[in-house]
């Protein structure tokens, strides 16, 4: 797990990154800038429990590719979930919170993930652990409004103009961040690689 001093604002950006691409790097850069983060932890997960592992590249390969793409020195690429045998996001966030008292964290996710977020293990617990920044993705700008999570936690939505303060807020708190979008997707890249 990367090191963070007390008082820092740190973004948590998790995914299988299978493979990582410029679209992921764009989300990370937008989050760093718009959320006024001191660090961003690029968390390469062992695998997504909701996705097939049949096409999942080895963790070491996804880590190495992520390190090549994540050029900003504020981005720390990590696979601590595998080292701690953590399978679900709720458990990863609980571990991060327990190990880092005094650090202000914000969970970062692409708007495309919000659509199925209510299917994640203990999704309400995730929302109650850290504030969440939902970063715009192509084709997901409007669908996020109809998501179960957006409706359930509508009262906790924070104006996008307050995004720089999000990490310092008490959960539940979330915002939607508009900005440049990349049409790249890991599934499309895998499909192309198959030929």
Coordinates of N, CA and C in Angstrom, one line a residue:
X1 N 0.9 -1.2 0.0 CA 0.0 0.0 0.0 C 0.9 1.2 0.0
X2 N 0.6 2.2 -0.9 CA 1.4 3.4 -0.9 C 1.4 4.1 0.5
X3 N 2.3 5.0 0.7 CA 2.4 5.8 1.9 C 1.7 7.2 1.7
X4 N 0.9 7.6 2.6 CA 0.3 9.0 2.6 C 0.4 9.6 4.0
X5 N 0.9 10.8 4.0 CA 1.0 11.5 5.3 C -0.4 12.0 5.7
X6 N -0.6 12.1 7.0 CA -1.9 12.7 7.6 C -2.1 14.1 7.0
X7 N -3.4 14.3 6.7 CA -3.8 15.6 6.1 C -3.8 15.7 4.6
X8 N -3.2 14.7 3.9 CA -3.2 14.7 2.5 C -4.6 14.3 1.9
X9 N -4.9 14.7 0.7 CA -6.1 14.3 0.0 C -5.7 13.3 -1.0
X10 N -6.2 12.1 -1.0 CA -5.8 11.0 -1.8 C -7.0 10.4 -2.6
X11 N -6.8 10.3 -3.9 CA -7.9 9.6 -4.7 C -7.6 8.2 -4.8
X12 N -8.6 7.3 -4.8 CA -8.5 5.9 -5.0 C -9.2 5.5 -6.3
X13 N -8.4 5.1 -7.2 CA -8.9 4.8 -8.6 C -8.7 3.3 -8.8
X14 N -9.7 2.5 -8.7 CA -9.5 1.0 -8.8 C -10.1 0.5 -10.1
X15 N -9.5 -0.6 -10.5 CA -10.1 -1.3 -11.7 C -9.2 -2.5 -12.0
X16 N -9.7 -3.3 -13.0 CA -8.9 -4.4 -13.4 C -7.9 -4.0 -14.4
X17 N -8.1 -2.8 -15.1 CA -7.1 -2.3 -16.1 C -6.6 -3.4 -17.0
X18 N -7.5 -3.9 -17.7 CA -7.3 -5.1 -18.6 C -7.6 -4.9 -20.0
X19 N -6.7 -4.1 -20.7 CA -5.5 -3.5 -20.3 C -5.8 -2.0 -19.9
X20 N -4.8 -1.4 -19.2 CA -4.9 0.0 -19.0 C -4.7 0.8 -20.3
X21 N -5.3 2.0 -20.4 CA -5.2 2.7 -21.6 C -5.3 4.2 -21.3
X22 N -5.1 5.0 -22.4 CA -5.1 6.5 -22.2 C -6.4 7.1 -21.6
X23 N -7.5 6.4 -21.8 CA -8.7 6.8 -21.2 C -8.7 6.7 -19.7
X24 N -8.0 5.7 -19.1 CA -7.8 5.6 -17.7 C -6.9 6.7 -17.2
X25 N -5.8 7.0 -17.9 CA -4.9 8.0 -17.6 C -5.6 9.4 -17.6
X26 N -6.5 9.6 -18.5 CA -7.3 10.9 -18.6 C -8.2 11.0 -17.4
X27 N -8.9 9.9 -16.9 CA -9.7 10.0 -15.7 C -8.9 10.3 -14.5
X28 N -7.7 9.7 -14.4 CA -6.8 10.0 -13.3 C -6.3 11.4 -13.3
X29 N -6.0 11.9 -14.4 CA -5.5 13.3 -14.5 C -6.6 14.3 -14.2
X30 N -7.8 14.1 -14.7 CA -9.0 14.9 -14.4 C -9.2 14.9 -12.9
X31 N -9.2 13.7 -12.3 CA -9.5 13.6 -10.9 C -8.4 14.3 -10.0
X32 N -7.1 14.2 -10.4 CA -6.1 14.9 -9.7 C -6.3 16.4 -9.7
X33 N -6.6 16.9 -10.9 CA -6.8 18.3 -11.0 C -8.1 18.9 -10.4
X34 N -9.2 18.3 -10.8 CA -10.5 18.8 -10.3 C -10.8 18.5 -8.8
X35 N -10.2 17.5 -8.3 CA -10.4 17.2 -6.9 C -9.3 17.8 -6.0
X36 N -8.3 18.4 -6.6 CA -7.2 19.0 -5.8 C -6.5 18.0 -5.0
X37 N -6.2 16.9 -5.6 CA -5.6 15.7 -4.8 C -4.1 15.9 -4.7
X38 N -3.5 15.4 -3.6 CA -2.1 15.3 -3.4 C -1.5 14.1 -4.0
X39 N -2.3 13.0 -4.0 CA -1.9 11.7 -4.6 C -3.1 11.1 -5.2
X40 N -2.8 10.1 -6.1 CA -3.9 9.2 -6.6 C -3.3 7.8 -6.6
X41 N -4.0 6.9 -6.0 CA -3.6 5.5 -5.9 C -4.3 4.8 -7.1
X42 N -3.6 4.3 -8.0 CA -4.1 3.6 -9.2 C -4.1 2.1 -8.8
X43 N -5.2 1.6 -8.3 CA -5.3 0.3 -7.7 C -5.7 -0.8 -8.7
X44 N -4.7 -1.6 -9.1 CA -4.9 -2.7 -10.0 C -5.4 -3.9 -9.3
X45 N -6.7 -4.2 -9.5 CA -7.3 -5.3 -8.7 C -7.0 -6.7 -9.3
X46 N -7.0 -7.7 -8.4 CA -6.8 -9.1 -8.9 C -7.8 -9.5 -10.0
X47 N -9.0 -8.9 -9.9 CA -10.1 -9.2 -10.9 C -11.4 -8.7 -10.4
X48 N -12.3 -8.5 -11.3 CA -13.6 -8.0 -11.0 C -14.5 -9.1 -10.8
X49 N -15.1 -9.3 -9.6 CA -16.0 -10.4 -9.3 C -17.3 -10.5 -10.2
X50 N -17.6 -9.3 -10.9 CA -18.7 -9.3 -11.8 C -18.4 -9.6 -13.2
X51 N -17.1 -9.8 -13.5 CA -16.6 -10.0 -14.9 C -15.9 -11.3 -15.0
X52 N -16.0 -11.9 -16.1 CA -15.3 -13.2 -16.4 C -13.8 -13.0 -16.3
X53 N -13.1 -14.0 -15.7 CA -11.6 -13.9 -15.6 C -11.0 -14.6 -16.8
X54 N -11.7 -15.1 -17.7 CA -11.2 -15.8 -18.9 C -10.3 -15.0 -19.7
X55 N -10.5 -13.7 -19.8 CA -9.7 -12.8 -20.7 C -8.8 -11.9 -19.8
X56 N -8.7 -12.2 -18.5 CA -7.9 -11.4 -17.6 C -6.4 -11.6 -17.8
X57 N -5.7 -10.6 -18.1 CA -4.2 -10.7 -18.2 C -3.6 -10.9 -16.8
X58 N -2.4 -11.5 -16.7 CA -1.8 -11.6 -15.4 C -1.7 -10.3 -14.7
X59 N -1.8 -10.3 -13.4 CA -1.7 -9.1 -12.6 C -0.4 -8.3 -12.8
X60 N 0.7 -9.1 -12.9 CA 2.0 -8.4 -13.1 C 2.1 -7.6 -14.4
X61 N 1.4 -8.2 -15.4 CA 1.4 -7.5 -16.7 C 0.6 -6.2 -16.7
X62 N -0.6 -6.3 -16.0 CA -1.5 -5.1 -15.9 C -0.8 -4.1 -15.0
X63 N -0.1 -4.5 -14.0 CA 0.7 -3.5 -13.2 C 1.7 -2.8 -14.0
X64 N 2.5 -3.6 -14.7 CA 3.6 -3.0 -15.5 C 3.0 -2.0 -16.6
X65 N 2.0 -2.4 -17.3 CA 1.4 -1.5 -18.3 C 0.8 -0.3 -17.6
X66 N 0.2 -0.4 -16.4 CA -0.3 0.8 -15.7 C 0.8 1.7 -15.4
X67 N 1.9 1.2 -14.9 CA 3.0 2.1 -14.6 C 3.6 2.8 -15.8
X68 N 3.5 2.2 -17.0 CA 3.9 2.9 -18.2 C 3.0 4.0 -18.6
X69 N 1.7 3.9 -18.3 CA 0.7 4.8 -18.7 C 0.6 6.0 -17.7
X70 N 0.7 5.6 -16.4 CA 0.5 6.6 -15.3 C 1.8 7.4 -15.1
X71 N 2.0 8.4 -15.9 CA 3.2 9.2 -15.9 C 3.4 10.2 -14.8
X72 N 2.2 10.7 -14.3 CA 2.3 11.8 -13.3 C 2.9 11.2 -12.0
X73 N 3.9 11.9 -11.4 CA 4.5 11.5 -10.2 C 3.6 11.4 -9.0
X74 N 2.4 12.1 -9.1 CA 1.5 12.0 -8.0 C 0.7 10.7 -8.0
X75 N 0.8 10.0 -9.1 CA 0.0 8.7 -9.2 C 0.9 7.5 -8.7
X76 N 0.4 6.8 -7.8 CA 1.0 5.6 -7.2 C 0.3 4.4 -7.7
X77 N 1.0 3.6 -8.5 CA 0.3 2.3 -9.0 C 0.6 1.3 -8.0
X78 N -0.5 0.6 -7.6 CA -0.4 -0.4 -6.5 C -1.3 -1.6 -6.8
X79 N -1.0 -2.8 -6.2 CA -1.8 -4.0 -6.3 C -1.9 -4.5 -4.9
X80 N -2.1 -3.6 -3.9 CA -2.1 -4.1 -2.5 C -3.3 -5.0 -2.2
X81 N -4.4 -4.9 -3.0 CA -5.5 -5.8 -2.8 C -5.1 -7.3 -2.9
X82 N -4.3 -7.6 -3.9 CA -3.8 -9.0 -4.1 C -2.9 -9.4 -2.9
X83 N -2.1 -8.5 -2.5 CA -1.1 -8.8 -1.4 C -1.9 -9.1 -0.1
X84 N -3.1 -8.4 0.1 CA -3.9 -8.6 1.3 C -5.1 -9.6 1.1
X85 N -5.1 -10.2 -0.1 CA -6.1 -11.2 -0.4 C -7.5 -10.6 -0.3
X86 N -7.6 -9.3 -0.8 CA -8.9 -8.6 -0.8 C -9.6 -8.8 -2.1
X87 N -10.8 -9.2 -2.1 CA -11.6 -9.4 -3.4 C -12.6 -8.3 -3.7
X88 N -13.2 -7.7 -2.7 CA -14.2 -6.7 -2.9 C -13.8 -5.3 -2.5
X89 N -14.3 -4.3 -3.3 CA -14.0 -2.9 -3.1 C -14.3 -2.5 -1.6
X90 N -15.4 -2.9 -1.1 CA -15.8 -2.6 0.3 C -14.7 -3.0 1.3
X91 N -14.1 -4.1 1.1 CA -13.0 -4.6 2.0 C -11.8 -3.8 1.7
X92 N -11.5 -3.5 0.5 CA -10.3 -2.7 0.2 C -10.4 -1.3 0.8
X93 N -11.5 -0.7 0.7 CA -11.7 0.6 1.3 C -11.6 0.6 2.8
X94 N -12.2 -0.5 3.4 CA -12.1 -0.6 4.9 C -10.6 -0.8 5.3
X95 N -9.9 -1.5 4.6 CA -8.4 -1.7 4.9 C -7.7 -0.4 4.7
X96 N -7.9 0.4 3.7 CA -7.3 1.7 3.5 C -7.6 2.6 4.6
X97 N -8.9 2.6 5.0 CA -9.3 3.5 6.1 C -8.6 3.2 7.4
X98 N -8.6 1.9 7.7 CA -8.0 1.4 9.0 C -6.5 1.7 9.0
X99 N -5.8 1.6 7.9 CA -4.3 1.8 7.8 C -3.9 3.2 7.7
X100 N -4.8 4.1 7.4 CA -4.4 5.5 7.1 C -5.2 6.5 7.9
X101 N -5.2 6.5 9.2 CA -6.0 7.5 9.9 C -5.4 8.9 9.6
X102 N -6.3 9.9 9.5 CA -5.9 11.2 9.2 C -5.7 11.6 7.8
X103 N -5.8 10.6 6.9 CA -5.7 10.9 5.4 C -7.1 11.0 4.9
X104 N -7.4 12.0 4.0 CA -8.7 12.2 3.4 C -8.7 11.5 2.0
X105 N -9.6 10.5 1.9 CA -9.7 9.8 0.7 C -11.0 10.1 -0.1
X106 N -10.9 9.9 -1.4 CA -12.1 10.0 -2.2 C -12.0 8.8 -3.2
X107 N -13.1 8.1 -3.4 CA -13.2 7.0 -4.3 C -13.5 7.6 -5.7
X108 N -12.8 7.2 -6.7 CA -12.9 7.7 -8.1 C -13.4 6.6 -9.0
X109 N -14.5 6.8 -9.7 CA -15.0 5.8 -10.6 C -15.5 6.5 -11.9
X110 N -15.4 5.7 -13.0 CA -16.0 6.2 -14.3 C -17.5 6.1 -14.2
X111 N -18.1 7.1 -14.9 CA -19.6 7.1 -14.9 C -20.2 5.8 -15.5
X112 N -19.4 5.1 -16.4 CA -19.9 3.8 -16.9 C -20.0 2.7 -15.8
X113 N -19.3 2.8 -14.8 CA -19.3 1.9 -13.7 C -20.5 2.1 -12.8
X114 N -21.0 3.3 -12.8 CA -22.2 3.7 -11.9 C -23.4 3.0 -12.2
X115 N -23.6 2.6 -13.5 CA -24.8 1.9 -13.9 C -25.0 0.6 -13.2
X116 N -23.9 -0.1 -12.9 CA -24.1 -1.4 -12.3 C -23.5 -1.4 -10.8
X117 N -23.3 -0.2 -10.3 CA -22.7 -0.1 -9.0 C -23.5 -0.8 -7.9
X118 N -24.8 -0.7 -8.1 CA -25.7 -1.3 -7.0 C -25.6 -2.9 -7.0
X119 N -24.9 -3.5 -8.0 CA -24.7 -4.9 -8.0 C -23.4 -5.3 -7.3
X120 N -22.6 -4.3 -6.9 CA -21.3 -4.5 -6.2 C -21.6 -5.0 -4.8
X121 N -20.7 -5.8 -4.3 CA -20.8 -6.4 -2.9 C -20.8 -5.2 -1.9
X122 N -21.9 -5.1 -1.1 CA -22.0 -4.0 0.0 C -21.8 -2.6 -0.6
X123 N -22.5 -2.3 -1.7 CA -22.3 -1.0 -2.3 C -22.7 0.2 -1.5
X124 N -23.7 0.0 -0.6 CA -24.1 1.1 0.3 C -22.9 1.4 1.3
X125 N -22.2 0.3 1.7 CA -21.1 0.5 2.6 C -20.0 1.3 2.0
X126 N -19.8 1.1 0.7 CA -18.8 1.8 -0.1 C -19.1 3.3 -0.1
X127 N -20.4 3.6 -0.4 CA -20.8 5.0 -0.4 C -20.7 5.7 0.9
X128 N -20.8 4.9 2.0 CA -20.7 5.5 3.4 C -19.3 5.5 3.9
X129 N -18.3 4.9 3.2 CA -16.9 4.9 3.6 C -16.2 6.1 3.3
X130 N -16.2 6.5 2.0 CA -15.5 7.7 1.5 C -16.4 8.4 0.5
X131 N -16.1 9.7 0.3 CA -16.8 10.5 -0.7 C -16.5 9.9 -2.1
X132 N -17.3 10.1 -3.1 CA -17.1 9.5 -4.4 C -17.2 10.5 -5.5
X133 N -16.2 10.5 -6.4 CA -16.2 11.3 -7.6 C -16.5 10.4 -8.8
X134 N -17.5 10.8 -9.5 CA -17.9 10.0 -10.7 C -17.4 10.9 -11.9
X135 N -16.5 10.3 -12.7 CA -15.9 11.0 -13.8 C -16.6 10.6 -15.1
X136 N -17.0 11.6 -15.8 CA -17.8 11.4 -17.1 C -17.1 10.4 -18.0
X137 N -17.8 9.6 -18.7 CA -17.3 8.6 -19.7 C -18.3 8.7 -20.9
X138 N -17.8 8.4 -22.1 CA -18.7 8.5 -23.3 C -19.9 7.5 -23.1
X139 N -21.0 8.0 -23.4 CA -22.2 7.2 -23.4 C -22.8 7.0 -22.0
X140 N -22.2 7.6 -21.0 CA -22.7 7.4 -19.6 C -23.1 8.7 -19.0
X141 N -23.0 9.8 -19.7 CA -23.3 11.1 -19.1 C -24.8 11.2 -18.5
X142 N -25.7 10.7 -19.3 CA -27.1 10.7 -18.8 C -27.6 9.5 -18.0
X143 N -27.0 8.4 -18.3 CA -27.4 7.1 -17.6 C -27.1 7.2 -16.1
X144 N -26.1 8.0 -15.7 CA -25.8 8.0 -14.3 C -26.9 8.5 -13.5
X145 N -27.7 9.4 -14.0 CA -28.8 10.0 -13.3 C -29.9 9.0 -12.9
X146 N -30.1 8.0 -13.8 CA -31.1 7.0 -13.6 C -30.6 5.8 -12.8
X147 N -29.3 5.8 -12.4 CA -28.7 4.7 -11.7 C -29.3 4.6 -10.3
X148 N -29.3 3.4 -9.8 CA -29.9 3.1 -8.4 C -29.1 4.0 -7.4
X149 N -27.8 4.0 -7.5 CA -27.0 4.8 -6.6 C -27.3 6.3 -6.6
X150 N -27.4 6.8 -7.8 CA -27.7 8.3 -7.9 C -29.0 8.6 -7.3
X151 N -30.0 7.7 -7.5 CA -31.3 7.9 -6.9 C -31.3 7.7 -5.4
X152 N -30.7 6.7 -5.0 CA -30.7 6.4 -3.5 C -29.9 7.4 -2.7
X153 N -28.8 8.0 -3.3 CA -28.0 8.9 -2.5 C -28.1 10.3 -3.2
X154 N -29.3 10.6 -3.7 CA -29.5 11.9 -4.4 C -29.2 13.1 -3.4
X155 N -29.7 12.9 -2.1 CA -29.5 13.9 -1.1 C -28.0 14.2 -0.8
X156 N -27.1 13.3 -1.1 CA -25.7 13.5 -0.8 C -24.9 14.0 -2.0
X157 N -25.6 14.4 -3.1 CA -24.8 14.9 -4.2 C -24.3 16.3 -3.9
X158 N -23.1 16.5 -4.3 CA -22.4 17.8 -4.1 C -22.2 18.5 -5.4
X159 N -22.4 19.8 -5.5 CA -22.2 20.5 -6.7 C -20.8 20.3 -7.2
X160 N -20.7 20.2 -8.5 CA -19.4 19.9 -9.2 C -18.4 21.1 -8.8
X161 N -18.8 22.3 -8.6 CA -18.0 23.4 -8.2 C -17.3 23.2 -6.9
X162 N -17.8 22.3 -6.1 CA -17.2 22.0 -4.8 C -16.3 20.8 -4.8
X163 N -16.0 20.3 -6.0 CA -15.2 19.1 -6.1 C -13.8 19.2 -5.4
X164 N -13.2 20.4 -5.4 CA -11.9 20.4 -4.8 C -12.0 20.2 -3.2
X165 N -13.2 20.3 -2.7 CA -13.3 20.0 -1.2 C -13.9 18.6 -0.9
X166 N -14.2 17.9 -2.0 CA -14.8 16.6 -1.8 C -14.1 15.6 -0.8
X167 N -12.8 15.5 -1.0 CA -12.0 14.6 -0.2 C -12.1 14.9 1.3
X168 N -12.3 16.2 1.6 CA -12.4 16.6 3.0 C -13.8 16.4 3.6
X169 N -14.8 16.0 2.8 CA -16.2 15.9 3.2 C -16.4 14.5 3.9
X170 N -17.4 14.5 4.7 CA -17.8 13.2 5.4 C -18.8 12.5 4.4
X171 N -18.5 11.2 4.3 CA -19.4 10.4 3.5 C -20.7 10.2 4.2
X172 N -21.8 10.1 3.5 CA -21.9 10.0 2.0 C -21.9 11.4 1.4
X173 N -21.1 11.5 0.3 CA -21.0 12.7 -0.5 C -20.4 12.3 -1.8
X174 N -21.0 12.8 -2.9 CA -20.6 12.4 -4.2 C -20.8 13.5 -5.2
X175 N -20.0 13.6 -6.3 CA -20.2 14.6 -7.3 C -20.0 13.9 -8.7
X176 N -20.5 14.5 -9.7 CA -20.3 14.1 -11.1 C -19.3 15.1 -11.7
X177 N -18.2 14.7 -12.3 CA -17.3 15.6 -12.9 C -17.3 15.5 -14.4
X178 N -17.7 16.6 -15.0 CA -17.7 16.7 -16.5 C -16.3 17.0 -17.0
X179 N -16.0 16.7 -18.2 CA -14.6 17.0 -18.7 C -14.4 16.3 -20.0
X180 N -13.1 16.4 -20.5 CA -12.8 15.6 -21.7 C -13.0 14.1 -21.5
X181 N -13.5 13.5 -22.6 CA -13.8 12.1 -22.4 C -13.0 11.3 -23.5
X182 N -12.6 10.1 -23.2 CA -11.9 9.2 -24.1 C -12.9 8.1 -24.5
X183 N -12.9 7.8 -25.8 CA -13.8 6.7 -26.2 C -13.1 5.3 -26.1
X184 N -11.8 5.3 -25.6 CA -11.1 4.0 -25.5 C -11.8 3.2 -24.4
X185 N -11.8 1.9 -24.6 CA -12.3 0.9 -23.6 C -11.4 -0.3 -23.6
X186 N -11.2 -0.9 -22.5 CA -10.4 -2.1 -22.4 C -11.0 -3.3 -23.2
X187 N -12.3 -3.4 -23.1 CA -13.0 -4.5 -23.8 C -12.8 -4.4 -25.3
X188 N -12.9 -3.1 -25.9 CA -12.7 -2.9 -27.3 C -11.2 -3.2 -27.7
X189 N -10.3 -2.8 -26.8 CA -8.9 -3.1 -27.1 C -8.6 -4.6 -27.1
X190 N -9.2 -5.3 -26.2 CA -9.0 -6.8 -26.2 C -9.6 -7.4 -27.4
X191 N -10.8 -6.9 -27.8 CA -11.4 -7.4 -29.1 C -10.5 -7.2 -30.3
X192 N -9.9 -6.0 -30.4 CA -9.0 -5.7 -31.5 C -7.8 -6.6 -31.5
X193 N -7.3 -6.8 -30.3 CA -6.1 -7.7 -30.2 C -6.3 -9.1 -30.6
X194 N -7.6 -9.6 -30.4 CA -7.9 -10.9 -30.9 C -7.9 -11.0 -32.4
X195 N -8.2 -9.8 -33.0 CA -8.2 -9.8 -34.5 C -9.5 -10.3 -35.0

